């Protein structure tokens, strides 16, 4: 029997979360499926959302091709825009929308014959200082590059602190961005999951939904359950070893954990080579037989060890949930000192993704 480590993707959860996040007011939602849909599988996610979502977003042009090969037809916004002239030349045929954020990209696109130019959106730096033109530069560019406004240009910006709704920097960024939005009257694409949840009425034409759609909380002060979001990935492995360990004996590398009492230790077939974070400390929860059990000792490349002393009848081949429906990924991320985005994107290619099939109606 092959190794049972797998990431189960829940399409109904994706659909539920997308509907839950989509603002009822005028905005339209773009599903952000970059980085293989945050590790969930871009084609799987795009297929699950195909009937709900009119537009997808990825980071780079190379992420468009697999979607087209799989028959996904919606336009795809490329958030980092083109990396070379070839990206510009290929974009129209692949129905991609390029977000332009620097002058080199703008020059490439300006030299393309109008008939070959893809749709282009303009990234405005409203304060994050990562990508985009300053508000003043963007206003000037729109005036000097008339072709930009002769096509369906959208102004794009991104918030640095949207996960903290009360952070005054959100208002500062919004005010800066509003200056160009008001001056140009172009449609805008502003909010990520967090901003969509906190200000659904404020963002106009388009919002970009990522992490919330995958069922993790976009907000620092609310859990996914409080936001009625459902886990879109369950990461599972199985028990491959069981050991009785005497009080004072150690488990794993560097003897970093010593049993405080006679203990039963289950070895589980998942490790940092699968994307389970090596930073998870002793005490990080997993779920087995419906109970929480703590990780003990170091995370190895292919295995972890958990203390199942208090859980009756644990057996070889029992299923262990590392995160998912029974254990929020945000909680594990917090234990590992990181964010859920990193956990799901890092589930490695060694871990098969399986797509949960819809429950059949009873006949
Ligand atoms: C430019 C941009 N827009 C939208 C998103 C989606 O954000 P979130 O996953 O927080 O909803 C991201 C995520 O990294 C992003 O980089």
Tab-separated table of C-alpha atoms and ligand atoms in Angstrom:
chain	number	residue	atom	x	y	z
A	1	UNK	CA	0.000	0.000	0.000
A	2	UNK	CA	1.401	3.392	-0.916
A	3	UNK	CA	2.051	6.143	1.590
A	4	UNK	CA	-1.183	7.716	2.770
A	5	UNK	CA	0.103	11.270	3.120
A	6	UNK	CA	-2.161	13.543	1.076
A	7	UNK	CA	-3.825	16.923	0.800
A	8	UNK	CA	-7.546	16.594	0.265
A	9	UNK	CA	-9.056	19.594	-1.518
A	10	UNK	CA	-12.679	20.433	-0.751
A	11	UNK	CA	-14.366	22.088	-3.784
A	12	UNK	CA	-17.594	22.768	-1.894
A	13	UNK	CA	-15.640	24.707	0.718
A	14	UNK	CA	-14.065	26.822	-2.030
A	15	UNK	CA	-17.488	27.540	-3.464
A	16	UNK	CA	-18.942	28.325	-0.050
A	17	UNK	CA	-16.064	30.662	0.849
A	18	UNK	CA	-16.161	32.435	-2.507
A	19	UNK	CA	-19.879	33.083	-2.128
A	20	UNK	CA	-19.419	34.111	1.513
A	21	UNK	CA	-16.712	36.657	0.674
A	22	UNK	CA	-18.114	38.055	-2.511
A	23	UNK	CA	-19.509	41.451	-1.649
A	24	UNK	CA	-23.168	41.935	-2.332
A	25	UNK	CA	-22.463	45.515	-3.405
A	26	UNK	CA	-21.192	46.420	-6.874
A	27	UNK	CA	-17.777	44.758	-6.687
A	28	UNK	CA	-16.985	41.711	-8.748
A	29	UNK	CA	-14.665	39.111	-7.320
A	30	UNK	CA	-11.459	37.849	-8.870
A	31	UNK	CA	-10.298	34.504	-7.462
A	32	UNK	CA	-6.554	34.691	-6.796
A	33	UNK	CA	-5.061	31.337	-7.808
A	34	UNK	CA	-1.358	32.199	-7.954
A	35	UNK	CA	1.269	29.813	-6.594
A	36	UNK	CA	-0.851	26.858	-7.724
A	37	UNK	CA	-3.823	28.350	-5.911
A	38	UNK	CA	-1.932	28.726	-2.641
A	39	UNK	CA	-0.931	25.065	-2.930
A	40	UNK	CA	-4.454	23.757	-3.562
A	41	UNK	CA	-3.967	23.218	-7.308
A	42	UNK	CA	-4.813	26.057	-9.690
A	43	UNK	CA	-6.732	23.905	-12.155
A	44	UNK	CA	-8.688	22.223	-9.359
A	45	UNK	CA	-9.649	25.555	-7.829
A	46	UNK	CA	-10.454	27.259	-11.136
A	47	UNK	CA	-12.600	24.278	-12.121
A	48	UNK	CA	-14.428	24.342	-8.774
A	49	UNK	CA	-15.149	28.067	-9.170
A	50	UNK	CA	-15.796	28.061	-12.896
A	51	UNK	CA	-19.519	28.716	-12.631
A	52	UNK	CA	-19.163	31.373	-9.922
A	53	UNK	CA	-16.163	33.398	-10.927
A	54	UNK	CA	-15.748	35.560	-14.017
A	55	UNK	CA	-12.034	36.300	-13.675
A	56	UNK	CA	-8.943	34.727	-12.105
A	57	UNK	CA	-5.586	36.195	-11.047
A	58	UNK	CA	-2.086	34.715	-10.979
A	59	UNK	CA	1.291	36.276	-10.224
A	60	UNK	CA	3.223	35.558	-13.428
A	61	UNK	CA	2.446	34.816	-17.063
A	62	UNK	CA	3.759	31.237	-16.831
A	63	UNK	CA	0.878	30.431	-14.507
A	64	UNK	CA	-1.708	31.059	-17.259
A	65	UNK	CA	-0.817	28.209	-19.637
A	66	UNK	CA	-1.875	25.260	-17.407
A	67	UNK	CA	-5.252	26.933	-16.920
A	68	UNK	CA	-5.785	27.268	-20.659
A	69	UNK	CA	-4.595	23.701	-21.252
A	70	UNK	CA	-7.243	22.578	-18.768
A	71	UNK	CA	-9.973	24.460	-20.625
A	72	UNK	CA	-10.399	27.400	-18.225
A	73	UNK	CA	-11.577	30.278	-20.405
A	74	UNK	CA	-12.099	33.240	-18.051
A	75	UNK	CA	-9.678	36.177	-18.355
A	76	UNK	CA	-6.664	35.876	-16.069
A	77	UNK	CA	-5.126	38.952	-14.450
A	78	UNK	CA	-1.336	38.686	-14.163
A	79	UNK	CA	-0.564	40.616	-10.973
A	80	UNK	CA	3.180	41.071	-11.565
A	81	UNK	CA	2.643	41.844	-15.244
A	82	UNK	CA	5.095	40.847	-17.966
A	83	UNK	CA	8.707	39.872	-17.239
A	84	UNK	CA	9.808	40.243	-20.866
A	85	UNK	CA	8.577	41.205	-24.307
A	86	UNK	CA	7.501	37.649	-25.005
A	87	UNK	CA	5.106	37.776	-22.063
A	88	UNK	CA	3.580	40.879	-23.698
A	89	UNK	CA	3.325	39.213	-27.112
A	90	UNK	CA	1.673	36.060	-25.751
A	91	UNK	CA	-0.806	37.749	-23.429
A	92	UNK	CA	-3.563	38.656	-25.853
A	93	UNK	CA	-3.811	35.148	-27.315
A	94	UNK	CA	-4.072	33.681	-23.827
A	95	UNK	CA	-6.738	36.210	-22.760
A	96	UNK	CA	-4.490	37.556	-20.012
A	97	UNK	CA	-4.749	40.998	-18.469
A	98	UNK	CA	-1.332	42.424	-17.609
A	99	UNK	CA	-0.941	44.636	-14.549
A	100	UNK	CA	1.826	47.103	-15.414
A	101	UNK	CA	3.864	48.492	-12.553
A	102	UNK	CA	7.118	49.798	-14.051
A	103	UNK	CA	8.303	51.838	-17.021
A	104	UNK	CA	10.124	48.958	-18.728
A	105	UNK	CA	6.877	47.014	-18.941
A	106	UNK	CA	5.062	50.099	-20.156
A	107	UNK	CA	7.657	50.615	-22.914
A	108	UNK	CA	7.346	46.995	-24.089
A	109	UNK	CA	3.589	47.338	-24.335
A	110	UNK	CA	3.731	50.755	-25.982
A	111	UNK	CA	5.908	49.355	-28.782
A	112	UNK	CA	3.468	46.522	-29.480
A	113	UNK	CA	1.053	47.228	-32.354
A	114	UNK	CA	-2.324	48.133	-30.869
A	115	UNK	CA	-3.894	45.076	-32.488
A	116	UNK	CA	-1.540	42.798	-30.553
A	117	UNK	CA	-1.793	44.549	-27.222
A	118	UNK	CA	-3.501	42.663	-24.384
A	119	UNK	CA	-5.734	44.391	-21.874
A	120	UNK	CA	-3.533	46.370	-19.469
A	121	UNK	CA	-4.290	47.516	-15.921
A	122	UNK	CA	-2.147	50.025	-14.043
A	123	UNK	CA	-0.639	49.356	-10.612
A	124	UNK	CA	-0.555	52.346	-8.300
A	125	UNK	CA	1.682	52.471	-5.228
A	126	UNK	CA	-0.583	53.930	-2.561
A	127	UNK	CA	1.956	53.401	0.225
A	128	UNK	CA	3.090	49.795	0.342
A	129	UNK	CA	6.194	50.636	-1.731
A	130	UNK	CA	6.471	47.196	-3.244
A	131	UNK	CA	5.135	47.553	-6.781
A	132	UNK	CA	3.488	50.339	-8.745
A	133	UNK	CA	3.726	53.916	-9.918
A	134	UNK	CA	3.329	56.738	-7.462
A	135	UNK	CA	-0.032	58.477	-7.665
A	136	UNK	CA	1.489	61.488	-9.435
A	137	UNK	CA	3.511	59.375	-11.872
A	138	UNK	CA	0.451	57.282	-12.670
A	139	UNK	CA	-1.629	60.386	-13.400
A	140	UNK	CA	1.144	61.670	-15.690
A	141	UNK	CA	1.517	58.296	-17.450
A	142	UNK	CA	-2.176	58.081	-18.128
A	143	UNK	CA	-1.958	61.485	-19.792
A	144	UNK	CA	1.173	60.685	-21.821
A	145	UNK	CA	0.154	57.139	-22.882
A	146	UNK	CA	-3.271	57.683	-24.364
A	147	UNK	CA	-3.577	54.064	-25.435
A	148	UNK	CA	-3.877	53.111	-21.782
A	149	UNK	CA	-7.256	54.790	-21.409
A	150	UNK	CA	-8.388	53.817	-24.905
A	151	UNK	CA	-8.677	50.258	-23.596
A	152	UNK	CA	-10.436	48.995	-20.431
A	153	UNK	CA	-7.828	50.210	-17.956
A	154	UNK	CA	-8.361	49.449	-14.252
A	155	UNK	CA	-6.371	51.072	-11.432
A	156	UNK	CA	-4.921	48.480	-9.079
A	157	UNK	CA	-3.465	48.927	-5.617
A	158	UNK	CA	-2.726	46.694	-2.627
A	159	UNK	CA	-2.988	47.310	1.107
A	160	UNK	CA	-0.105	46.642	3.476
A	161	UNK	CA	-2.183	46.223	6.653
A	162	UNK	CA	-5.634	45.093	5.536
A	163	UNK	CA	-5.543	42.234	8.063
A	164	UNK	CA	-5.656	44.874	10.828
A	165	UNK	CA	-8.902	46.711	10.077
A	166	UNK	CA	-8.245	49.507	12.588
A	167	UNK	CA	-4.759	50.294	11.368
A	168	UNK	CA	-4.772	53.974	10.267
A	169	UNK	CA	-2.404	53.116	7.410
A	170	UNK	CA	-5.406	51.588	5.596
A	171	UNK	CA	-7.101	54.983	5.519
A	172	UNK	CA	-3.855	56.680	4.458
A	173	UNK	CA	-3.489	54.270	1.533
A	174	UNK	CA	-7.150	54.574	0.618
A	175	UNK	CA	-6.965	58.379	0.626
A	176	UNK	CA	-3.831	58.360	-1.543
A	177	UNK	CA	-5.426	55.959	-3.980
A	178	UNK	CA	-8.684	57.881	-4.022
A	179	UNK	CA	-6.836	60.889	-5.359
A	180	UNK	CA	-6.062	59.121	-8.641
A	181	UNK	CA	-9.346	57.234	-8.715
A	182	UNK	CA	-11.251	60.515	-8.422
A	183	UNK	CA	-8.978	62.343	-10.880
A	184	UNK	CA	-9.265	59.696	-13.590
A	185	UNK	CA	-12.652	58.120	-12.904
A	186	UNK	CA	-11.262	54.749	-13.963
A	187	UNK	CA	-12.546	51.509	-12.434
A	188	UNK	CA	-10.516	50.202	-9.509
A	189	UNK	CA	-9.294	46.887	-8.127
A	190	UNK	CA	-8.240	47.337	-4.538
A	191	UNK	CA	-9.371	44.894	-1.882
A	192	UNK	CA	-7.913	41.527	-0.923
A	193	UNK	CA	-9.897	39.085	1.261
A	194	UNK	CA	-9.386	41.127	4.424
A	195	UNK	CA	-10.401	44.458	2.927
A	196	UNK	CA	-13.371	42.853	1.177
A	197	UNK	CA	-14.620	41.574	4.523
A	198	UNK	CA	-14.036	44.750	6.472
A	199	UNK	CA	-15.207	47.317	3.909
A	200	UNK	CA	-17.392	45.515	1.381
A	201	UNK	CA	-19.034	48.750	0.343
A	202	UNK	CA	-15.892	50.727	-0.353
A	203	UNK	CA	-13.984	49.094	-3.123
A	204	UNK	CA	-15.849	49.564	-6.367
A	205	UNK	CA	-15.326	47.490	-9.454
A	206	UNK	CA	-13.159	44.508	-8.539
A	207	UNK	CA	-11.861	42.768	-5.432
A	208	UNK	CA	-9.196	40.040	-5.287
A	209	UNK	CA	-10.017	37.076	-3.098
A	210	UNK	CA	-7.212	34.821	-1.927
A	211	UNK	CA	-6.684	33.409	1.528
A	212	UNK	CA	-10.286	33.660	2.719
A	213	UNK	CA	-11.401	31.624	-0.266
A	214	UNK	CA	-9.076	28.857	0.915
A	215	UNK	CA	-10.756	28.904	4.312
A	216	UNK	CA	-8.113	30.590	6.457
A	217	UNK	CA	-8.823	33.808	8.285
A	218	UNK	CA	-7.675	36.991	6.533
A	219	UNK	CA	-8.100	39.011	9.724
A	220	UNK	CA	-5.749	39.120	12.688
A	221	UNK	CA	-8.608	39.447	15.188
A	222	UNK	CA	-11.069	36.835	13.876
A	223	UNK	CA	-10.901	33.097	13.340
A	224	UNK	CA	-12.008	31.410	10.138
A	225	UNK	CA	-14.909	29.836	12.064
A	226	UNK	CA	-16.049	33.258	13.302
A	227	UNK	CA	-16.022	34.410	9.692
A	228	UNK	CA	-17.945	31.291	8.590
A	229	UNK	CA	-15.147	30.149	6.337
A	230	UNK	CA	-14.496	26.450	5.701
A	231	UNK	CA	-11.138	24.729	5.249
A	232	UNK	CA	-10.445	24.040	1.578
A	233	UNK	CA	-7.494	21.732	2.304
A	234	UNK	CA	-7.161	18.878	4.767
A	235	UNK	CA	-3.607	17.622	5.143
A	236	UNK	CA	-3.467	14.006	6.303
A	237	UNK	CA	-0.909	11.328	7.015
A	238	UNK	CA	-0.977	7.991	8.790
A	239	UNK	CA	0.587	6.372	11.820
A	240	UNK	CA	3.554	4.297	10.652
A	241	UNK	CA	5.117	3.456	14.028
A	242	UNK	CA	4.060	3.057	17.668
A	243	UNK	CA	6.477	3.008	20.614
A	244	UNK	CA	6.185	2.729	24.358
A	245	UNK	CA	8.681	5.187	25.817
A	246	UNK	CA	9.683	5.130	29.461
A	247	UNK	CA	9.710	8.244	31.626
A	248	UNK	CA	12.960	10.124	30.958
A	249	UNK	CA	13.660	8.537	27.552
A	250	UNK	CA	14.044	10.856	24.587
A	251	UNK	CA	12.329	10.949	21.196
A	252	UNK	CA	13.775	12.127	17.897
A	253	UNK	CA	16.728	14.235	16.767
A	254	UNK	CA	18.883	16.008	19.327
A	255	UNK	CA	16.894	14.332	22.107
A	256	UNK	CA	14.951	17.599	22.215
A	257	UNK	CA	11.966	15.940	23.979
A	258	UNK	CA	12.189	13.664	26.986
A	259	UNK	CA	9.111	11.814	28.215
A	260	UNK	CA	7.808	13.336	31.476
A	261	UNK	CA	5.943	10.042	32.142
A	262	UNK	CA	5.709	6.610	30.551
A	263	UNK	CA	4.284	7.497	27.127
A	264	UNK	CA	2.940	6.079	23.897
A	265	UNK	CA	4.479	7.772	20.894
A	266	UNK	CA	3.044	7.485	17.381
A	267	UNK	CA	5.305	8.158	14.418
A	268	UNK	CA	3.413	9.814	11.549
A	269	UNK	CA	4.495	9.722	7.906
A	270	UNK	CA	4.878	13.400	7.141
A	271	UNK	CA	7.849	15.709	7.575
A	272	UNK	CA	9.373	18.941	6.442
A	273	UNK	CA	10.098	17.513	2.972
A	274	UNK	CA	6.323	17.308	2.586
A	275	UNK	CA	5.868	20.898	3.690
A	276	UNK	CA	5.024	20.282	7.329
A	277	UNK	CA	6.917	23.133	8.997
A	278	UNK	CA	10.114	22.171	10.767
A	279	UNK	CA	9.524	25.129	13.070
A	280	UNK	CA	6.494	23.481	14.688
A	281	UNK	CA	7.455	23.087	18.334
A	282	UNK	CA	6.519	20.408	20.832
A	283	UNK	CA	2.858	20.943	21.668
A	284	UNK	CA	1.707	21.778	18.137
A	285	UNK	CA	-1.634	19.967	17.812
A	286	UNK	CA	-2.617	17.260	15.341
A	287	UNK	CA	-5.911	15.351	15.320
A	288	UNK	CA	-6.168	11.574	15.588
A	289	UNK	CA	-9.328	9.533	16.257
A	290	UNK	CA	-11.170	12.824	16.798
A	291	UNK	CA	-8.807	13.923	19.590
A	292	UNK	CA	-6.035	16.455	19.658
A	293	UNK	CA	-2.567	15.087	20.309
A	294	UNK	CA	0.627	17.124	20.694
A	295	UNK	CA	3.660	16.924	18.455
A	296	UNK	CA	6.708	15.992	20.523
A	297	UNK	CA	10.344	16.436	19.562
A	298	UNK	CA	11.817	17.601	16.284
A	299	UNK	CA	10.078	17.455	12.932
A	300	UNK	CA	12.162	15.166	10.684
A	301	UNK	CA	12.363	15.216	6.901
A	302	UNK	CA	9.748	12.481	6.435
A	303	UNK	CA	8.214	11.919	9.872
A	304	UNK	CA	6.894	13.527	13.012
A	305	UNK	CA	6.256	12.021	16.423
A	306	UNK	CA	3.132	12.657	18.486
A	307	UNK	CA	2.193	11.785	22.047
A	308	UNK	CA	-0.905	9.575	22.009
A	309	UNK	CA	-0.663	8.364	25.604
A	310	UNK	CA	-4.089	9.788	26.450
A	311	UNK	CA	-5.863	8.600	23.315
A	312	UNK	CA	-7.284	5.086	23.474
A	313	UNK	CA	-6.699	2.415	20.835
A	314	UNK	CA	-4.348	4.298	18.523
A	315	UNK	CA	-3.179	1.815	15.897
A	316	UNK	CA	-0.829	1.597	12.957
A	317	UNK	CA	-2.383	3.148	9.821
A	318	UNK	CA	-4.649	5.465	11.806
A	319	UNK	CA	-5.268	8.720	9.961
A	320	UNK	CA	-3.757	11.886	11.412
A	321	UNK	CA	-4.938	15.367	10.412
A	322	UNK	CA	-2.186	17.980	10.379
A	323	UNK	CA	-4.598	20.777	9.487
A	324	UNK	CA	-7.962	21.076	7.795
A	325	UNK	CA	-11.561	20.481	8.787
A	326	UNK	CA	-10.818	19.496	12.380
A	327	UNK	CA	-7.801	21.716	12.990
A	328	UNK	CA	-7.579	25.263	11.578
A	329	UNK	CA	-4.486	25.848	9.466
A	330	UNK	CA	-4.187	29.264	11.140
A	331	UNK	CA	-3.617	27.559	14.489
A	332	UNK	CA	-0.784	25.398	13.144
A	333	UNK	CA	0.701	28.411	11.360
A	334	UNK	CA	0.715	30.310	14.624
A	335	UNK	CA	2.562	27.442	16.334
A	336	UNK	CA	5.124	27.492	13.527
A	337	UNK	CA	5.555	31.260	13.788
A	338	UNK	CA	4.211	31.867	10.299
A	339	UNK	CA	0.978	32.442	8.371
A	340	UNK	CA	-1.399	30.005	6.729
A	341	UNK	CA	-0.387	31.281	3.261
A	342	UNK	CA	3.065	29.816	3.806
A	343	UNK	CA	1.812	26.479	5.092
A	344	UNK	CA	-0.505	25.677	2.202
A	345	UNK	CA	1.831	26.971	-0.519
A	346	UNK	CA	4.657	24.855	0.866
A	347	UNK	CA	2.919	21.491	0.780
A	348	UNK	CA	5.415	19.816	-1.508
A	349	UNK	CA	4.928	17.973	-4.772
A	350	UNK	CA	5.590	14.689	-2.932
A	351	UNK	CA	2.145	15.064	-1.373
A	352	UNK	CA	-0.622	14.009	-3.768
A	353	UNK	CA	-3.624	16.323	-3.920
A	354	UNK	CA	-6.928	14.493	-4.089
A	355	UNK	CA	-10.155	16.273	-4.799
A	356	UNK	CA	-13.078	15.402	-2.562
A	357	UNK	CA	-16.008	14.219	-4.610
A	358	UNK	CA	-19.395	15.843	-4.034
A	359	UNK	CA	-21.641	13.785	-1.776
A	360	UNK	CA	-24.277	12.048	-3.858
A	361	UNK	CA	-27.893	12.791	-3.068
A	362	UNK	CA	-29.690	9.834	-1.560
A	363	UNK	CA	-31.789	8.112	-4.224
B	1	LIG	C1	-1.544	41.851	-5.271
B	1	LIG	C2	-2.351	40.874	-4.487
B	1	LIG	N1	-3.679	40.956	-4.525
B	1	LIG	C3	-4.466	40.103	-3.834
B	1	LIG	C4	-3.926	39.109	-3.071
B	1	LIG	C5	-4.845	38.200	-2.298
B	1	LIG	O1	-4.737	38.495	-0.950
B	1	LIG	P1	-5.411	37.587	0.165
B	1	LIG	O2	-4.867	36.216	-0.050
B	1	LIG	O3	-4.936	38.173	1.446
B	1	LIG	O4	-6.884	37.672	-0.037
B	1	LIG	C6	-2.543	38.990	-2.975
B	1	LIG	C7	-1.960	37.949	-2.135
B	1	LIG	O5	-0.796	37.800	-1.887
B	1	LIG	C8	-1.724	39.897	-3.717
B	1	LIG	O6	-0.379	39.823	-3.675
